[in-house]
PDB file of C-alpha atoms in Angstrom:
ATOM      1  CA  UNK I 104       0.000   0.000   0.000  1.00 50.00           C
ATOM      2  CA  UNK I 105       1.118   3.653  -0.691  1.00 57.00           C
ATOM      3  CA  UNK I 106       2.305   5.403   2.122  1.00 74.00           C
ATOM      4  CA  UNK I 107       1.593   9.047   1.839  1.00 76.00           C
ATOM      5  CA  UNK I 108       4.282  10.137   3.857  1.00 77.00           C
ATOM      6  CA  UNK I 109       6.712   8.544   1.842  1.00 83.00           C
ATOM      7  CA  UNK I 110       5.420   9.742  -0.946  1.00 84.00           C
ATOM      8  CA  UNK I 111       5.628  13.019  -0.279  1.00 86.00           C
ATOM      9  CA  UNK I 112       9.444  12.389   1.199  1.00 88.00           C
ATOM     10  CA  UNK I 113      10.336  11.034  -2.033  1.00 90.00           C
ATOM     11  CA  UNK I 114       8.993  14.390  -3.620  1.00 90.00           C
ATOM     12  CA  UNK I 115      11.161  16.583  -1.213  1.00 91.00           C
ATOM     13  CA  UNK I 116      14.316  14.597  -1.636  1.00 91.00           C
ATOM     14  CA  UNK I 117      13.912  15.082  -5.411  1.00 93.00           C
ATOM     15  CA  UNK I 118      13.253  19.003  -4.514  1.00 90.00           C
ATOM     16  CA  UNK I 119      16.290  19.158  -2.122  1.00 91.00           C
ATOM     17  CA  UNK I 120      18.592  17.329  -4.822  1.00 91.00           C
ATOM     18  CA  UNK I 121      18.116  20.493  -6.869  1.00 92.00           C
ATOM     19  CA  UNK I 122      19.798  22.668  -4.746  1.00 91.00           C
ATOM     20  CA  UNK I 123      17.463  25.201  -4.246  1.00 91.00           C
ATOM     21  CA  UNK I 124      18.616  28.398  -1.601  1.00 92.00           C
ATOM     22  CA  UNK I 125      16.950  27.810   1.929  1.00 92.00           C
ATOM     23  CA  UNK I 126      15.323  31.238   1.442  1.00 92.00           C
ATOM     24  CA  UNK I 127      13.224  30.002  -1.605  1.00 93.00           C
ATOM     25  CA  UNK I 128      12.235  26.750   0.201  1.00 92.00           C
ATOM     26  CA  UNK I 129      11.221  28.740   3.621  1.00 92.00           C
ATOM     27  CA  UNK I 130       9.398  32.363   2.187  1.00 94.00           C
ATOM     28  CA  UNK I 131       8.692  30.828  -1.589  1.00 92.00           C
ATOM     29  CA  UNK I 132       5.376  30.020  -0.276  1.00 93.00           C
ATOM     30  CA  UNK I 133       4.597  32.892   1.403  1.00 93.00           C
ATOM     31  CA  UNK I 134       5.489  35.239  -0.616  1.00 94.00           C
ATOM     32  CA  UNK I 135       3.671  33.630  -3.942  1.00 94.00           C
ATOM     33  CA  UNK I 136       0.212  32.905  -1.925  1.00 94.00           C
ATOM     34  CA  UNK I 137       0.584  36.024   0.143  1.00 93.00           C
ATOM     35  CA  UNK I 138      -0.044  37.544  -3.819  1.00 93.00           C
ATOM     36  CA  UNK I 139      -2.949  34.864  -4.430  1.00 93.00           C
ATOM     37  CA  UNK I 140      -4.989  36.049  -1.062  1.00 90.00           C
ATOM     38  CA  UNK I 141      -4.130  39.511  -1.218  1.00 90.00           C
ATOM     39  CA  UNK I 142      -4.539  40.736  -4.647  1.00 93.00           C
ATOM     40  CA  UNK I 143      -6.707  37.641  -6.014  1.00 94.00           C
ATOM     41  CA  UNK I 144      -8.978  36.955  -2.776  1.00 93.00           C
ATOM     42  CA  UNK I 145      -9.891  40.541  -2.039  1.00 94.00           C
ATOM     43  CA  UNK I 146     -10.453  41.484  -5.745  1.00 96.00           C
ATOM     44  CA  UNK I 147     -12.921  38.277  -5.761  1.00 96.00           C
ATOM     45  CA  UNK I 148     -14.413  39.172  -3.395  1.00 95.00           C
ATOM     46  CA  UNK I 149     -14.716  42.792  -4.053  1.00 96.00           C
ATOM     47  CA  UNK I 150     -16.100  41.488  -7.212  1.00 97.00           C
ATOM     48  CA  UNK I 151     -18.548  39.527  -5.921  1.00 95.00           C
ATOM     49  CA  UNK I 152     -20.105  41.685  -3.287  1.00 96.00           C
ATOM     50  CA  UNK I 153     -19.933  44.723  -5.934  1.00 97.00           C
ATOM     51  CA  UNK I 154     -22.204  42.152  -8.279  1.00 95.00           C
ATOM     52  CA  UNK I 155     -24.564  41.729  -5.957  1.00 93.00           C
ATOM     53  CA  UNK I 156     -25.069  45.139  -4.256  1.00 94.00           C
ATOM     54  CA  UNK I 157     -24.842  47.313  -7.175  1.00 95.00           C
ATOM     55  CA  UNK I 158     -27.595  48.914  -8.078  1.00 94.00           C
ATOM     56  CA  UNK I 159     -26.363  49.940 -11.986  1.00 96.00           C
ATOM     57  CA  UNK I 160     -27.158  46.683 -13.926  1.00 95.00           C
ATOM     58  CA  UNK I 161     -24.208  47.101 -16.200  1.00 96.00           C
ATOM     59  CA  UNK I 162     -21.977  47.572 -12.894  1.00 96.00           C
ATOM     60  CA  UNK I 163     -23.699  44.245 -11.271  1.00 95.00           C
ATOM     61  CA  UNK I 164     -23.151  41.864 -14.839  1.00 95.00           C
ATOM     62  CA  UNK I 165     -19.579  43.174 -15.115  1.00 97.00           C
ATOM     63  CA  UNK I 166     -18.590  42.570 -11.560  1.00 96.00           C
ATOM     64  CA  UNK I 167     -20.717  38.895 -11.191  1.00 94.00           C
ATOM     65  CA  UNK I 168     -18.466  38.290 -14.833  1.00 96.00           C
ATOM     66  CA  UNK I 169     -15.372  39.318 -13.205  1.00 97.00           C
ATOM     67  CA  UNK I 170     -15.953  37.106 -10.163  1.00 96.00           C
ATOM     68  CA  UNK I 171     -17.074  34.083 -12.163  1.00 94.00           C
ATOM     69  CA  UNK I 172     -13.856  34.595 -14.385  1.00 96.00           C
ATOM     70  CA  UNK I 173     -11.411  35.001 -11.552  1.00 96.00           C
ATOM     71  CA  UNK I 174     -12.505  32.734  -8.576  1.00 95.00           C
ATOM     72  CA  UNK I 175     -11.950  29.458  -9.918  1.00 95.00           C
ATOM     73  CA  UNK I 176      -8.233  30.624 -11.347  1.00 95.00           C
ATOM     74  CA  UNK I 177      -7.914  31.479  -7.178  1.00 95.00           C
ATOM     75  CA  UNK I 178      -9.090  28.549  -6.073  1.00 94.00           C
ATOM     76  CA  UNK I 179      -6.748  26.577  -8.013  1.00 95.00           C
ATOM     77  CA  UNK I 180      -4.061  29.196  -7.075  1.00 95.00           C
ATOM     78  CA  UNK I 181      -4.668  28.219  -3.587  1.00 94.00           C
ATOM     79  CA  UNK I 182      -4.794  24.315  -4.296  1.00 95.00           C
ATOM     80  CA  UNK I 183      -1.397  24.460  -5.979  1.00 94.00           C
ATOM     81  CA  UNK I 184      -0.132  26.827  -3.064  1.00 94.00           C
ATOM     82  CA  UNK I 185      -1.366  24.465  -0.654  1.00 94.00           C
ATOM     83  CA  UNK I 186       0.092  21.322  -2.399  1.00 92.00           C
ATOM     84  CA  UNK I 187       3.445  23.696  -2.349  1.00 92.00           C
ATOM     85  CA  UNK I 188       3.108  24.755   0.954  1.00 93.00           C
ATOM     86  CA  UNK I 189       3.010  20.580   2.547  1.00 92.00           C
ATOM     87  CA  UNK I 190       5.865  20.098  -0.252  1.00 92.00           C
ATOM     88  CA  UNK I 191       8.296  23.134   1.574  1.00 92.00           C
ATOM     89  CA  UNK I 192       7.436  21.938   4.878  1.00 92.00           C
ATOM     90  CA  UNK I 193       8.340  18.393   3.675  1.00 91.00           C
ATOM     91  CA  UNK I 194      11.695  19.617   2.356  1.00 92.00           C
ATOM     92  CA  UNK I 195      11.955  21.811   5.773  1.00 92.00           C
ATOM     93  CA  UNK I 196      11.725  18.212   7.258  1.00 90.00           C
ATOM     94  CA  UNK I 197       9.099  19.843   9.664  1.00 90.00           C
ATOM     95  CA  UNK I 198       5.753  18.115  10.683  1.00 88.00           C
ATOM     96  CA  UNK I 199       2.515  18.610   8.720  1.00 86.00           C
ATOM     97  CA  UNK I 200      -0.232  18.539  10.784  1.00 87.00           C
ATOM     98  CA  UNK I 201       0.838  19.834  14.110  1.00 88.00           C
ATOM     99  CA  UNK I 202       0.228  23.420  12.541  1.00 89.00           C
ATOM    100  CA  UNK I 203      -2.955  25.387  12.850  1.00 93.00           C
ATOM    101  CA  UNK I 204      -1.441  26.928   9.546  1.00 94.00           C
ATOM    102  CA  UNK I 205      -2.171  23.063   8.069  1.00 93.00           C
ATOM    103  CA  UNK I 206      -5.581  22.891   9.614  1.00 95.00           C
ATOM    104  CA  UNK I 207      -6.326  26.599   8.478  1.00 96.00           C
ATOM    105  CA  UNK I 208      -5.293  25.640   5.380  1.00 95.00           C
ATOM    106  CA  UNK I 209      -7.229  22.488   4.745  1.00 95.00           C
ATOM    107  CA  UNK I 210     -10.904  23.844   6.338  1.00 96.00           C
ATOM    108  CA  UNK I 211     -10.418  27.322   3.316  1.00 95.00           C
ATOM    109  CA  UNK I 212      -9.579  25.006   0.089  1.00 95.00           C
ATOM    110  CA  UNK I 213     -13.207  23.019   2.174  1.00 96.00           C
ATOM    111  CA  UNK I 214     -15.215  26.244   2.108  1.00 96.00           C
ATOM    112  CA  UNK I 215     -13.742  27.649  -1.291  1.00 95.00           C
ATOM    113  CA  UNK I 216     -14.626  23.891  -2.911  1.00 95.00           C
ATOM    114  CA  UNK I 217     -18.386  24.420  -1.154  1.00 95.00           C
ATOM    115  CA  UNK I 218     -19.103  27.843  -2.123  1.00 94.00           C
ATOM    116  CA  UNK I 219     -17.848  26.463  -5.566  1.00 93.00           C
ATOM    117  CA  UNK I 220     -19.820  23.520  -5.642  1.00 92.00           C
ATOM    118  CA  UNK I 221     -23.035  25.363  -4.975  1.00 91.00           C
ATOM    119  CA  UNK I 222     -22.191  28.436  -7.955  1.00 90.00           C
ATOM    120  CA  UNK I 223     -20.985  25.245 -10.382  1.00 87.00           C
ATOM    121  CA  UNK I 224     -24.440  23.576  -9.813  1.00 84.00           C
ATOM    122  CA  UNK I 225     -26.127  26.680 -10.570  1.00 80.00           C
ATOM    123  CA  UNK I 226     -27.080  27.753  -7.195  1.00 78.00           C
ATOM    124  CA  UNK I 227     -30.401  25.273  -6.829  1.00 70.00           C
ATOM    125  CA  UNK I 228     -34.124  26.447  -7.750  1.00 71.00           C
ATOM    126  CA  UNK I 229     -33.510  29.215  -4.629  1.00 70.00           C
ATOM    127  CA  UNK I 230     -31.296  31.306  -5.830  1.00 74.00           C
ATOM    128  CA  UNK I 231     -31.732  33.631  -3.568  1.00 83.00           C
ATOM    129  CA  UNK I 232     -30.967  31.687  -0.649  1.00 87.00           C
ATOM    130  CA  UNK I 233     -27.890  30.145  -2.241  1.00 89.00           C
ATOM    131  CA  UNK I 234     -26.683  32.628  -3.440  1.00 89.00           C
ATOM    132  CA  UNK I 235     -26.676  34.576   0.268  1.00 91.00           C
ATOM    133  CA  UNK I 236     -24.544  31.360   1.311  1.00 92.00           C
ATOM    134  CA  UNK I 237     -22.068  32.028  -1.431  1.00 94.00           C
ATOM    135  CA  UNK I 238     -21.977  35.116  -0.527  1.00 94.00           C
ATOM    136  CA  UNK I 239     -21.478  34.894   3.581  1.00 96.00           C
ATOM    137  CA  UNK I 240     -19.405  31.593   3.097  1.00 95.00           C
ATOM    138  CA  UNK I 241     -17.006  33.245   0.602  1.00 95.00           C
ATOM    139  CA  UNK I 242     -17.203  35.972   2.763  1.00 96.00           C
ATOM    140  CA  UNK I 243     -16.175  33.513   5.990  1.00 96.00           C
ATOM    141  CA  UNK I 244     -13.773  32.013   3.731  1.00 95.00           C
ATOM    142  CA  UNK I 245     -11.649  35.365   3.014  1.00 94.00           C
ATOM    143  CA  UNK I 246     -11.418  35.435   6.933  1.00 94.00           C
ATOM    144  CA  UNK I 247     -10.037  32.800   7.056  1.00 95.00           C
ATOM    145  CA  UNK I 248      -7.289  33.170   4.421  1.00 94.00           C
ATOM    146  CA  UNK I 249      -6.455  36.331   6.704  1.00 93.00           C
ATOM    147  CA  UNK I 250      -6.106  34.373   9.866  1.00 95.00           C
ATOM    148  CA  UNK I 251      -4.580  31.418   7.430  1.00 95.00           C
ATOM    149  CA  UNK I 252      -1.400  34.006   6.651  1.00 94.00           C
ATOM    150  CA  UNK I 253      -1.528  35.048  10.650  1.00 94.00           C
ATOM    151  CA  UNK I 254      -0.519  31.550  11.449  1.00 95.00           C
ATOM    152  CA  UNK I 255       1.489  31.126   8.397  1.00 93.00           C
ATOM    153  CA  UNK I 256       3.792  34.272   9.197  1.00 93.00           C
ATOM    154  CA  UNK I 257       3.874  33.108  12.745  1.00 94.00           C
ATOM    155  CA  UNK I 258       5.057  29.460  12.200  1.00 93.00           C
ATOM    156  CA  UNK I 259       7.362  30.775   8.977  1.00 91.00           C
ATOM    157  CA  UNK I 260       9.150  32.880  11.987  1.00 92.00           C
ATOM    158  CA  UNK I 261       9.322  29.465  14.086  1.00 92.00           C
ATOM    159  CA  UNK I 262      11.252  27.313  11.815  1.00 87.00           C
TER     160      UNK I 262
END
């Protein structure tokens, strides 16, 4: 049977064998997801609340066009970032799941694939009500990310 762990060592040794500068390895992820949240996560979001609030139709379809564009190039942003975050730890040859980074990390790529579950099967016949959850768990989600890059900064300072 596969071992996961081993899998994932046999990754990192590859990774380490390439020489890559400690700096890259330790603040790579940081620095390229601190971009994705940031710029990508508040501009979806922005997007997304702007679409629904606006009162100028042409404001509203633009915004709701922009969001629908944008948010599932973020989510899979943060799914790659997430794979590469495990990987540096790996390479770090620190543990995985004693973080509340990891744990942060897991529940917002759960939320973002929920709130994108319910907008990919077209919000149900109550779109209203769905659509309020998007809204409020994308919302929650974006929280999340913030407190996500608290605990990321914090344990990127530990190691």
């Amino acid at each position: 049977m596969f071992n996961f762990m081993e899998g994932l060592e046999a990754i990192a040794r590859w990774f380490r064998s390439l020489g890559i500068p400690e700096p890259i390895v330790h603040w790579g992820h940081p620095a390229m997801m601190a971009i994705v949240l940031f710029v990508m996560g508040s501009f979806v979001g922005y997007a997304g609340w702007r679409g629904r609030v606006a009162t100028n139709k042409a404001v509203a379809s633009k915004s709701l066009a922009d969001h629908r564009t944008l948010a599932p190039w973020m989510f899979l942003f943060m799914a790659l970032g997430y794979t590469g975050g495990v990987l540096s730890l790996v390479m770090q040859r620190q543990p995985i799941m004693e973080s509340s980074h990891f744990w942060t990390g897991s529940s917002l790529l759960v939320l973002l694939l929920v709130n994108a579950a319910i907008a990919l099967f077209g919000f149900g016949r109550d779109k209203g009500t769905l659509r309020t959850i998007h809204a409020y768990l994308g919302s929650t989600a974006l929280g999340l990310m913030v407190l996500h890059a608290v605990f990321g900064l914090k344990l990127g300072l530990a190691i």
